[in-house]
Coordinates of C-alpha atoms in Angstrom, one line a residue:
M1 CA -0.5 -0.5 0.1
K2 CA 2.2 3.1 -1.4
H3 CA -0.3 5.6 0.4
V4 CA -0.3 4.5 3.6
K5 CA 2.1 4.4 6.4
F6 CA 3.4 2.3 8.6
S7 CA 4.8 2.2 11.8
G8 CA 7.7 -0.1 13.2
K9 CA 5.4 -2.4 14.9
D10 CA 1.7 -2.0 12.4
V11 CA 1.2 -5.2 10.7
P12 CA 1.1 -4.2 7.1
W13 CA -1.3 -4.7 4.7
D14 CA -0.1 -8.0 2.7
F15 CA -3.2 -9.1 0.8
N16 CA -0.8 -12.8 0.0
I17 CA -3.1 -14.3 2.9
F18 CA -5.8 -14.4 0.6
M19 CA -4.1 -17.3 -1.8
Y20 CA -3.8 -19.9 0.9
R21 CA -7.1 -21.7 2.7
G22 CA -6.2 -20.6 6.5
G23 CA -4.1 -17.4 6.0
A24 CA -7.2 -15.4 6.5
A25 CA -7.8 -16.9 9.4
E26 CA -4.2 -16.8 11.4
H27 CA -3.1 -13.8 13.5
A28 CA -1.7 -11.2 11.3
R29 CA 1.7 -11.2 13.2
R30 CA 1.6 -14.8 12.9
V31 CA 0.8 -14.9 9.3
Q32 CA 3.7 -14.4 7.3
A33 CA 5.7 -16.8 9.7
A34 CA 3.1 -20.1 8.8
I35 CA 3.0 -19.0 5.4
K36 CA 7.3 -19.6 5.5
D37 CA 6.7 -22.7 6.5
G38 CA 4.8 -23.9 5.1
K39 CA 1.8 -25.0 7.5
L40 CA -0.7 -23.1 5.3
G41 CA 0.3 -25.5 2.2
K42 CA -0.2 -24.4 -1.6
P43 CA -1.2 -20.9 -2.7
M44 CA -4.6 -21.4 -4.5
M45 CA -3.6 -19.7 -7.8
E46 CA -7.2 -19.5 -9.2
R47 CA -7.7 -16.8 -6.4
L48 CA -5.1 -15.1 -8.0
E49 CA -7.1 -12.8 -10.5
L50 CA -9.5 -12.1 -7.3
V51 CA -7.1 -11.4 -4.7
T52 CA -5.3 -8.6 -7.6
V53 CA -8.6 -7.5 -8.0
L54 CA -9.3 -6.7 -4.6
H55 CA -5.7 -5.8 -3.8
E56 CA -6.1 -3.1 -7.1
H57 CA -9.5 -1.9 -5.9
I58 CA -7.8 -0.9 -2.3
C59 CA -5.5 0.9 -3.3
E60 CA -7.8 3.1 -5.5
L61 CA -9.8 3.3 -2.3
T62 CA -6.5 4.6 -0.2
A63 CA -4.5 6.8 -3.1
A64 CA -8.4 8.3 -3.1
G65 CA -8.4 10.0 0.9
K66 CA -10.1 7.3 2.1
P67 CA -9.2 7.1 6.2
R68 CA -6.8 4.1 7.3
S69 CA -9.5 3.2 9.9
G70 CA -12.5 3.3 7.3
T71 CA -9.9 1.1 5.0
L72 CA -9.0 -1.4 7.9
S73 CA -12.4 -2.2 9.0
I74 CA -13.1 -3.0 4.8
I75 CA -9.9 -5.3 5.2
S76 CA -11.4 -7.1 7.9
V77 CA -14.8 -7.6 6.3
I78 CA -12.9 -9.8 3.2
R79 CA -10.8 -11.4 6.0
A80 CA -13.9 -12.3 7.8
F81 CA -15.5 -13.8 3.9
F82 CA -12.5 -15.7 2.9
K83 CA -12.2 -17.0 6.6
F84 CA -16.1 -18.3 6.1
V85 CA -15.2 -19.6 2.2
D86 CA -12.2 -21.4 4.0
E87 CA -14.5 -23.2 6.5
D88 CA -16.9 -24.1 4.4
G89 CA -14.5 -25.3 1.2
L90 CA -15.7 -23.3 -1.0
F91 CA -14.7 -22.8 -4.4
L92 CA -13.5 -19.3 -4.8
T93 CA -12.8 -17.2 -8.0
L94 CA -13.8 -13.8 -9.4
E95 CA -16.5 -15.5 -11.5
T96 CA -17.8 -17.1 -8.1
L97 CA -17.3 -14.3 -6.3
E98 CA -20.6 -13.3 -6.7
K99 CA -22.6 -17.0 -5.4
C100 CA -19.8 -17.0 -2.5
Y101 CA -20.9 -13.5 -1.5
L102 CA -24.5 -14.6 -1.1
E103 CA -24.2 -17.9 0.7
W104 CA -22.0 -15.9 3.1
A105 CA -25.0 -13.0 3.5
A106 CA -27.1 -15.6 3.8
S107 CA -25.1 -17.7 6.6
M108 CA -25.1 -14.3 8.5
V109 CA -28.6 -14.1 8.5
H110 CA -29.1 -17.8 9.9
R111 CA -26.7 -16.4 12.9
V112 CA -28.5 -13.4 13.3
R113 CA -31.9 -15.8 13.3
T114 CA -30.8 -18.0 15.9
S115 CA -28.4 -15.7 18.3
R116 CA -29.9 -16.1 21.1
T117 CA -28.8 -11.8 22.2
A118 CA -26.8 -9.5 20.2
T119 CA -25.2 -7.8 22.8
K120 CA -23.6 -10.1 26.3
R121 CA -22.1 -13.6 25.9
N122 CA -23.9 -16.9 25.2
R123 CA -23.6 -19.3 27.7
G124 CA -21.4 -21.9 25.0
G125 CA -18.6 -18.7 25.4
T126 CA -20.0 -17.5 21.4
Y127 CA -20.8 -13.9 21.0
G128 CA -24.0 -13.5 20.1
F129 CA -24.5 -11.5 16.4
S130 CA -27.4 -8.8 15.6
H131 CA -28.8 -8.4 12.2
S132 CA -26.9 -4.4 12.4
S133 CA -23.4 -6.0 12.1
G134 CA -24.4 -7.8 9.0
H135 CA -25.8 -5.3 7.1
T136 CA -22.9 -3.2 7.6
M137 CA -20.2 -6.0 6.8
A138 CA -22.7 -7.4 3.7
S139 CA -22.5 -3.4 2.8
S140 CA -19.0 -3.1 3.0
L141 CA -17.8 -6.0 1.0
G142 CA -21.1 -5.6 -1.4
S143 CA -20.0 -2.2 -2.2
L144 CA -16.9 -3.4 -3.1
I145 CA -18.4 -6.1 -6.0
D146 CA -20.8 -4.2 -7.4
T147 CA -17.8 -1.6 -8.4
I148 CA -15.9 -4.0 -9.5
F149 CA -18.6 -6.2 -11.7
N150 CA -20.1 -2.4 -12.1
R151 CA -23.3 -3.5 -10.8
A152 CA -26.2 -1.6 -12.3
T153 CA -28.0 -2.8 -9.0
N154 CA -27.0 -3.1 -4.8
I155 CA -25.9 -7.3 -4.6
L156 CA -27.0 -6.1 -1.1
Q157 CA -30.7 -5.8 -2.2
H158 CA -30.2 -9.8 -2.6
T159 CA -29.7 -10.8 0.6
G160 CA -31.5 -10.6 3.7
L161 CA -29.7 -8.0 5.7
R162 CA -31.6 -5.0 4.6
A163 CA -31.2 -1.6 7.2
L164 CA -33.2 -1.1 9.6
K165 CA -34.9 2.0 10.6
R166 CA -34.5 3.1 14.1
R167 CA -37.4 4.9 15.4
K168 CA -36.5 8.3 17.7
S169 CA -38.4 7.7 21.1
A170 CA -39.0 10.9 23.1
V171 CA -36.7 11.0 26.1
G172 CA -38.5 11.6 29.2
V173 CA -37.9 14.6 31.2
Q174 CA -35.8 12.2 33.7
A175 CA -34.4 11.0 31.9
E176 CA -33.3 13.7 30.1
K177 CA -32.1 16.0 33.0
Q178 CA -29.8 12.7 34.6
S179 CA -28.3 12.8 30.9
L180 CA -27.3 16.7 31.3
S181 CA -26.1 15.8 35.2
D182 CA -24.6 13.2 34.1
T183 CA -22.5 15.5 31.2
F184 CA -22.1 18.3 33.3
E185 CA -20.7 15.9 36.0
F186 CA -17.9 14.7 33.7
G187 CA -17.8 18.3 32.6
H188 CA -17.1 19.4 36.1
M189 CA -14.3 16.4 37.2
L190 CA -12.6 17.0 33.1
Q191 CA -11.6 21.0 34.8
D192 CA -11.4 20.1 37.9
I193 CA -8.3 17.5 36.2
C194 CA -6.5 19.9 34.2
D195 CA -6.9 22.7 36.4
A196 CA -4.4 20.4 38.8
L197 CA -2.1 19.0 36.3
T198 CA -0.6 21.9 35.8
I199 CA 3.2 22.3 34.5
D200 CA 4.8 22.0 38.0
V201 CA 2.5 18.8 39.8
I202 CA 3.6 17.3 36.3
T203 CA 6.9 17.8 36.5
T204 CA 8.5 18.4 40.2
A205 CA 5.7 17.4 42.5
P206 CA 6.6 14.2 44.8
V207 CA 4.1 11.1 43.7
P208 CA 1.5 9.4 44.1
V209 CA -0.8 13.0 43.2
E210 CA -4.0 13.4 44.9
I211 CA -6.1 15.2 43.1
K212 CA -9.2 16.6 44.6
L213 CA -13.0 17.1 42.4
R214 CA -14.7 20.0 43.8
T215 CA -17.6 17.2 44.5
G216 CA -15.1 16.6 47.3
K217 CA -14.1 12.7 46.1
S218 CA -10.7 12.3 45.2
F219 CA -8.3 9.9 43.3
V220 CA -4.4 9.2 43.2
L221 CA -2.0 9.6 40.5
G222 CA 1.3 8.2 39.9
N223 CA 3.1 5.4 40.9
P224 CA 6.8 6.1 43.5
I225 CA 9.4 3.3 41.3
L226 CA 8.3 4.3 37.8
D227 CA 9.1 7.6 38.6
H228 CA 13.2 6.6 38.6
S229 CA 12.5 5.1 35.1
I230 CA 12.8 7.9 32.2
A231 CA 11.4 7.2 29.4
A232 CA 13.4 7.2 25.6
G233 CA 13.4 10.3 24.1
S234 CA 11.7 12.4 27.7
T235 CA 12.8 13.9 30.1
I236 CA 10.6 13.3 32.8
S237 CA 8.9 9.3 34.1
I238 CA 6.4 7.1 32.9
T239 CA 4.8 7.9 35.9
R240 CA 4.4 11.3 35.0
Q241 CA 3.6 10.7 31.5
M242 CA 1.1 8.8 32.3
M243 CA 0.0 11.9 34.5
A244 CA 0.4 14.1 31.3
S245 CA -1.1 11.8 28.9
I246 CA -4.7 11.6 31.5
R247 CA -4.9 15.8 31.2
I248 CA -4.2 15.5 27.4
E249 CA -7.5 13.4 27.3
A250 CA -9.1 15.6 29.4
E251 CA -8.4 18.3 27.1
L252 CA -9.5 16.6 23.9
E253 CA -13.0 15.6 25.7
M254 CA -13.5 19.3 26.4
F255 CA -11.8 20.3 23.0
I256 CA -14.7 18.3 21.2
A257 CA -17.7 19.6 23.4
Q258 CA -17.1 23.2 23.2
T259 CA -16.0 22.9 19.4
G260 CA -18.5 20.0 18.2
I261 CA -15.4 19.0 15.4
N262 CA -15.5 14.7 15.6
T263 CA -12.9 12.4 17.3
K264 CA -10.9 11.7 14.1
Q265 CA -10.6 15.9 13.3
A266 CA -9.5 16.4 16.6
V267 CA -6.8 13.7 17.1
D268 CA -5.5 14.7 14.1
A269 CA -6.1 18.3 14.0
E270 CA -2.6 20.4 14.1
L271 CA -1.0 22.7 15.7
R272 CA -1.3 26.4 14.1
H273 CA -0.4 30.6 14.9
F274 CA -4.5 29.8 15.9
F275 CA -6.1 34.0 15.0
Y276 CA -9.5 34.5 16.8
V277 CA -12.2 36.0 15.1
S278 CA -15.8 37.5 17.5
H279 CA -18.4 36.2 16.2
L280 CA -22.1 35.5 18.2
D281 CA -21.5 34.5 21.1
G282 CA -18.0 33.0 20.5
Y283 CA -15.0 33.6 18.2
Q284 CA -13.9 31.8 15.0
V285 CA -10.6 30.1 15.0
K286 CA -8.5 31.0 12.2
D287 CA -5.1 30.4 11.1
H288 CA -2.6 33.2 11.5
K289 CA -1.4 33.9 8.1
N290 CA -4.7 33.3 6.0
R291 CA -6.9 35.2 8.7
R292 CA -8.1 37.7 6.7
G293 CA -9.7 34.9 3.9
G294 CA -8.7 32.1 5.9
A295 CA -11.0 29.6 6.3
V296 CA -12.7 28.7 10.0
L297 CA -10.8 25.6 11.7
F298 CA -13.5 26.1 14.3
E299 CA -15.2 28.0 16.8
I300 CA -15.0 28.2 20.2
F301 CA -17.4 29.5 22.5
K302 CA -16.2 32.8 24.6
D303 CA -15.0 31.7 28.2
Y304 CA -12.9 29.0 26.4
K305 CA -10.5 31.3 24.9
S306 CA -8.7 31.7 28.5
H307 CA -9.2 27.2 29.1
F308 CA -7.9 26.6 25.6
E309 CA -4.9 29.4 25.2
R310 CA -3.5 27.8 28.9
Y311 CA -3.3 24.7 27.1
L312 CA -1.4 25.6 24.2
A313 CA 1.3 26.6 27.0
W314 CA 1.2 24.2 28.8
R315 CA 2.0 21.5 25.8
R316 CA 4.2 23.4 24.6
R317 CA 6.7 22.7 27.5
F318 CA 5.9 18.7 27.1
F319 CA 5.4 18.5 23.1
P320 CA 7.6 21.6 21.5
E321 CA 9.0 19.4 18.4
S322 CA 5.2 18.1 18.0
N323 CA 3.2 19.9 15.4
R324 CA -0.4 17.8 16.3
L325 CA -3.0 20.2 18.2
F326 CA -2.7 16.6 20.8
S327 CA -0.1 14.5 20.8
F328 CA 0.1 11.8 23.3
F329 CA 3.8 10.4 24.8
P330 CA 4.9 7.5 21.8
T331 CA 3.7 4.0 24.8
R332 CA 3.5 2.4 21.6
S333 CA 4.1 3.8 18.3
R334 CA 0.8 5.9 17.0
G335 CA 1.2 5.3 14.2
D336 CA -1.3 7.0 11.1
G337 CA -4.5 4.1 12.9
F338 CA -3.9 5.8 16.2
R339 CA -7.5 5.7 17.7
F340 CA -8.6 7.3 20.9
T341 CA -10.6 6.0 23.5
G342 CA -10.3 7.8 26.0
W343 CA -9.4 4.6 28.5
R344 CA -7.1 6.5 31.0
L345 CA -10.6 8.6 32.0
R346 CA -11.7 5.6 31.5
N347 CA -10.6 4.1 34.6
I348 CA -11.1 7.2 36.9
C349 CA -14.9 7.7 36.4
A350 CA -15.1 3.9 37.4
E351 CA -12.6 4.3 40.4
L352 CA -15.0 7.4 40.8
D353 CA -18.0 6.2 40.3
I354 CA -18.8 9.3 37.7
P355 CA -20.3 8.4 34.9
F356 CA -18.5 8.5 32.1
V357 CA -19.3 10.8 28.0
G358 CA -17.5 9.7 25.7
P359 CA -17.2 13.0 22.2
R360 CA -20.3 11.2 20.2
M361 CA -22.2 11.5 23.5
L362 CA -20.7 15.0 24.5
R363 CA -21.6 16.0 20.6
N364 CA -24.9 15.2 20.4
T365 CA -25.3 16.7 23.9
R366 CA -24.1 19.7 22.8
V367 CA -26.7 19.7 19.7
N368 CA -29.5 19.3 21.3
W369 CA -28.3 21.6 24.2
L370 CA -27.8 24.7 21.3
L371 CA -31.3 23.3 19.9
H372 CA -32.8 24.4 23.3
E373 CA -31.4 27.3 23.6
S374 CA -31.5 29.1 20.3
G375 CA -34.7 27.4 19.2
S376 CA -33.9 27.5 15.3
P377 CA -32.8 24.6 13.7
E378 CA -31.3 26.4 10.3
V379 CA -28.7 28.4 13.4
T380 CA -27.9 25.0 15.1
A381 CA -27.3 23.3 12.4
E382 CA -25.1 25.9 11.2
M383 CA -23.5 25.8 14.7
A384 CA -22.9 22.2 14.6
Q385 CA -21.6 22.8 11.1
H386 CA -23.9 20.1 9.3
T387 CA -27.6 20.7 7.0
K388 CA -30.7 21.0 9.1
E389 CA -31.4 17.3 7.5
T390 CA -28.2 16.2 9.5
L391 CA -29.0 17.7 12.4
I392 CA -32.7 16.4 12.3
Q393 CA -32.5 12.8 11.5
V394 CA -29.8 12.0 13.3
Y395 CA -28.6 14.7 15.8
H396 CA -31.8 15.5 17.0
K397 CA -33.6 13.8 20.4
P398 CA -37.4 13.9 20.9
S399 CA -37.2 15.7 24.1
L400 CA -40.7 15.6 26.0
Q401 CA -39.7 18.0 28.1
R402 CA -39.5 20.5 25.0
A403 CA -42.5 19.3 23.4
I404 CA -44.2 19.7 26.8
A405 CA -43.2 23.3 26.7
E406 CA -44.0 23.9 23.1
S407 CA -47.4 23.0 23.4
N408 CA -47.9 24.8 26.4
N409 CA -46.7 27.6 24.1
F410 CA -49.1 26.9 21.4
W411 CA -52.4 26.7 23.1
A412 CA -51.4 30.3 25.6
E413 CA -51.0 31.5 22.1
Y414 CA -54.0 29.8 20.1
D415 CA -56.7 29.3 23.2
P416 CA -56.7 32.8 24.9
H417 CA -59.7 30.7 27.4
A418 CA -56.5 28.8 28.9
D419 CA -54.7 31.4 30.0
E420 CA -57.6 33.1 31.9
A421 CA -58.2 29.5 33.4
R422 CA -55.1 29.6 34.3
F423 CA -55.0 33.1 36.1
A424 CA -57.6 32.7 37.9
S425 CA -56.3 29.1 39.4
K426 CA -53.5 31.0 39.6
K427 CA -56.0 34.0 42.1
D428 CA -58.8 31.1 43.4
N429 CA -55.6 28.6 44.5
Q430 CA -58.0 26.3 42.4
S431 CA -57.8 23.9 39.9
P432 CA -60.3 23.9 36.2
Q433 CA -63.5 23.1 37.4
P434 CA -65.3 19.2 35.0
A435 CA -68.2 20.6 33.0
V436 CA -71.6 19.8 33.5
G437 CA -71.7 17.4 30.9
P438 CA -68.5 15.0 29.3
G439 CA -65.5 17.2 29.4
S440 CA -63.7 19.8 31.4
C441 CA -64.1 23.9 31.2
V442 CA -61.9 26.3 31.1
G443 CA -64.2 29.3 31.2
E444 CA -68.1 31.0 31.3
P445 CA -70.5 29.2 29.5
Q446 CA -70.6 31.5 25.3
K447 CA -72.1 29.1 22.7
N448 CA -69.6 28.8 19.5
D449 CA -69.8 30.4 16.1
E450 CA -70.8 26.9 14.3
A451 CA -73.1 25.9 16.1
P452 CA -76.5 25.4 14.7
S453 CA -79.1 28.0 16.2
E454 CA -81.3 24.2 17.7
A455 CA -78.4 23.1 19.8
P456 CA -78.1 23.7 23.2
E457 CA -77.6 26.6 24.6
P458 CA -74.4 26.3 26.9
D459 CA -75.6 27.1 30.6
C460 CA -73.7 25.1 33.2
M461 CA -77.1 23.4 33.2
K462 CA -78.0 21.5 30.1
K463 CA -74.8 18.7 29.3
G464 CA -75.3 18.5 25.9
G465 CA -74.9 22.5 25.9
C466 CA -71.3 21.6 26.7
L467 CA -70.7 20.0 23.5
W468 CA -71.5 23.1 22.1
C469 CA -69.7 25.9 24.7
K470 CA -66.2 28.2 23.2
S471 CA -65.4 27.0 27.8
H472 CA -65.7 23.5 26.7
R473 CA -62.4 21.5 26.8
D474 CA -61.5 17.0 25.1
I475 CA -60.2 15.5 28.0
D476 CA -57.2 13.3 26.7
I477 CA -58.5 9.9 28.4
F478 CA -59.9 6.4 28.5
A479 CA -62.3 7.9 31.5
Y480 CA -63.7 10.8 29.1
V481 CA -64.1 8.7 26.1
W482 CA -66.2 5.9 28.3
S483 CA -68.4 9.4 29.8
L484 CA -69.0 10.1 25.8
A485 CA -70.2 6.8 25.3
T486 CA -71.7 6.7 28.0
F487 CA -74.1 9.6 27.3
R488 CA -74.4 8.9 23.4
H489 CA -76.1 5.8 24.7
L490 CA -78.5 8.8 26.3
K491 CA -79.1 10.6 24.2
M492 CA -80.5 7.4 22.1
I493 CA -82.7 6.6 24.1
E494 CA -84.1 10.4 24.5
I495 CA -84.8 9.9 20.8
S496 CA -86.4 6.7 21.1
K497 CA -88.6 7.8 23.4
A498 CA -89.4 11.5 21.8
T499 CA -92.0 9.9 19.0
L500 CA -92.5 13.3 18.0
Y501 CA -88.7 13.4 17.1
I502 CA -89.3 10.8 15.1
Q503 CA -91.5 11.8 12.8
K504 CA -90.0 14.6 12.0
A505 CA -86.8 14.0 11.2
D506 CA -86.0 15.8 8.7
K507 CA -85.8 19.1 11.7
P508 CA -82.6 19.6 13.5
V509 CA -83.3 18.8 16.7
A510 CA -81.0 19.3 19.6
A511 CA -81.1 15.4 21.2
R512 CA -80.4 14.7 17.2
L513 CA -77.5 17.7 16.8
T514 CA -76.2 16.5 20.4
L515 CA -75.8 13.2 19.5
E516 CA -73.9 14.0 16.1
K517 CA -71.7 15.7 17.9
I518 CA -70.4 13.1 20.4
D519 CA -70.1 10.6 17.2
S520 CA -67.9 13.4 16.2
R521 CA -65.8 13.3 18.8
L522 CA -65.9 9.2 19.0
K523 CA -64.8 9.1 15.5
W524 CA -61.4 11.7 15.8
F525 CA -60.6 9.8 18.4
E526 CA -60.7 6.4 16.5
D527 CA -59.0 8.0 14.0
S528 CA -56.2 10.2 15.5
N529 CA -54.0 7.0 16.7
K530 CA -53.9 3.3 18.0
T531 CA -54.4 3.9 21.7
R532 CA -57.0 6.0 22.0
K533 CA -59.2 3.9 18.7
E534 CA -58.8 1.2 21.9
W535 CA -60.3 3.2 24.4
V536 CA -63.7 3.8 21.5
D537 CA -63.7 0.1 21.3
E538 CA -63.6 -1.2 24.4
A539 CA -66.0 2.1 25.8
N540 CA -68.6 0.7 23.7
V541 CA -68.1 -2.6 24.4
L542 CA -69.1 -1.3 27.9
V543 CA -71.1 0.5 26.7
G544 CA -73.2 -2.7 25.7
A545 CA -72.4 -4.8 27.8
G546 CA -74.4 -1.7 30.4
E547 CA -71.9 -1.2 32.4
Y548 CA -72.1 2.8 31.7
H549 CA -70.1 5.4 32.7
P550 CA -71.0 6.1 36.7
D551 CA -72.2 10.2 35.8
Y552 CA -75.2 8.8 34.0
G553 CA -75.8 5.2 34.9
D554 CA -78.4 5.6 36.9
L555 CA -80.2 8.3 34.9
I556 CA -79.8 5.6 32.6
D557 CA -81.5 3.2 34.5
F558 CA -84.4 5.3 35.4
L559 CA -85.4 5.5 32.0
E560 CA -85.0 2.4 30.9
G561 CA -86.9 0.8 34.1
R562 CA -84.2 -1.0 36.2
R563 CA -84.5 2.2 39.2

């Protein structure tokens, strides 16, 4: 791979392992020795054309700028595919690639269906296999096959591994508060670590060093035994390097939370002569050389600037020659495939019983907090450097708390009676009163403008009049639906006993108008969603069985001669 740099401890990507049966299953560091010793037998020359084509396409991907981590993921999928082919004894060539791929995909479908769990170890010691894992692997190799054969349709469509659409669930009020609380607690810990691990503490303070947090919790860093062991190419001991690395992890997490850029961009960010341009409630950060018309590298909040400048001065002391914004000591060769895991911070969080919030969750929380504060998807998308569609589809998390607030704001604007009722309730220290008929009442009796002249007049005495009153409100509970259904039955009894109304059915009458009004209300509940439809069905069953709402049961029994 000409376009990929490998460090001294990295294993180069060599596609010759796919020429041998069992090569894909062998450990990457031992496979070449096994080939050399003849343990894997002779190369399978019928695979040569296929392996060559795969190698060429992977080289094209790296030359086009595909990240090393993404290329490594594709190679891992290819290894899994060849391992399956070798274990099942399939005859694999360029001509049979599609057939073997479909058999491999079918085996993953079988694994998904027979797996007892997708996230935990089974009792037998083998991992479960999820549908999403199978889809990801099949999609990765399927895209490569589509390119090789220039297919008009995706081969993935011929497998049973379709992308699952995940429905976003709204976050409850308490859960949302807990998520923010965890994030703030984690952020306070990061700030306390950065404040405590100064240059003097890391270079001269006796070890172990106690780090005290604002919450009263504390932890200890440093091993006196390792304090006398100076790492190669460094001026400080191994244990002090570990202390510095913890602060770097904390600074990196803080930087991601402030800027909203992804982990890969933050890890690969280069040190520049930064120049700050005031923008909204913060700064746009540019390279000093291109400060007039240069691109914005990232944006930060106003209060973070002094902290960021302090970190830059700190890192110059320990990494004077490095060109990376966040450098790590070479406890192992970093290479181009370095992935930030935050394992040091994870260990500290586990020790202190503090929830660890990873970079992805920090970015997600930041975006949703900005959306909550601004109330504008357009402004939030611009600040998060995303399109509005990406913001809504990927980052936005439905919030019950925001939904309640928006609903209250809506009704406060378009339902003046609700405001009057809330004002009266606060003034009299009472709750809104139930209506005379089904539902609730939020004000004085006043007939709806669209009500027919023959409709009952709302006077807080006649039950039917409530349904034609501006102050009447439906209640979104089963009991209300049951009361409507019972009241409807009551009106049907009234109509059946009024022979005069039946003889003059073409003339609108109060009882029939009320009955039609109830039918329209029940119809709305029935058509609105599944839960409300079940309410209507259950209410009708109860009324049909003679189980009436308590508000009207005695009156119905009297009219039907049971009392």
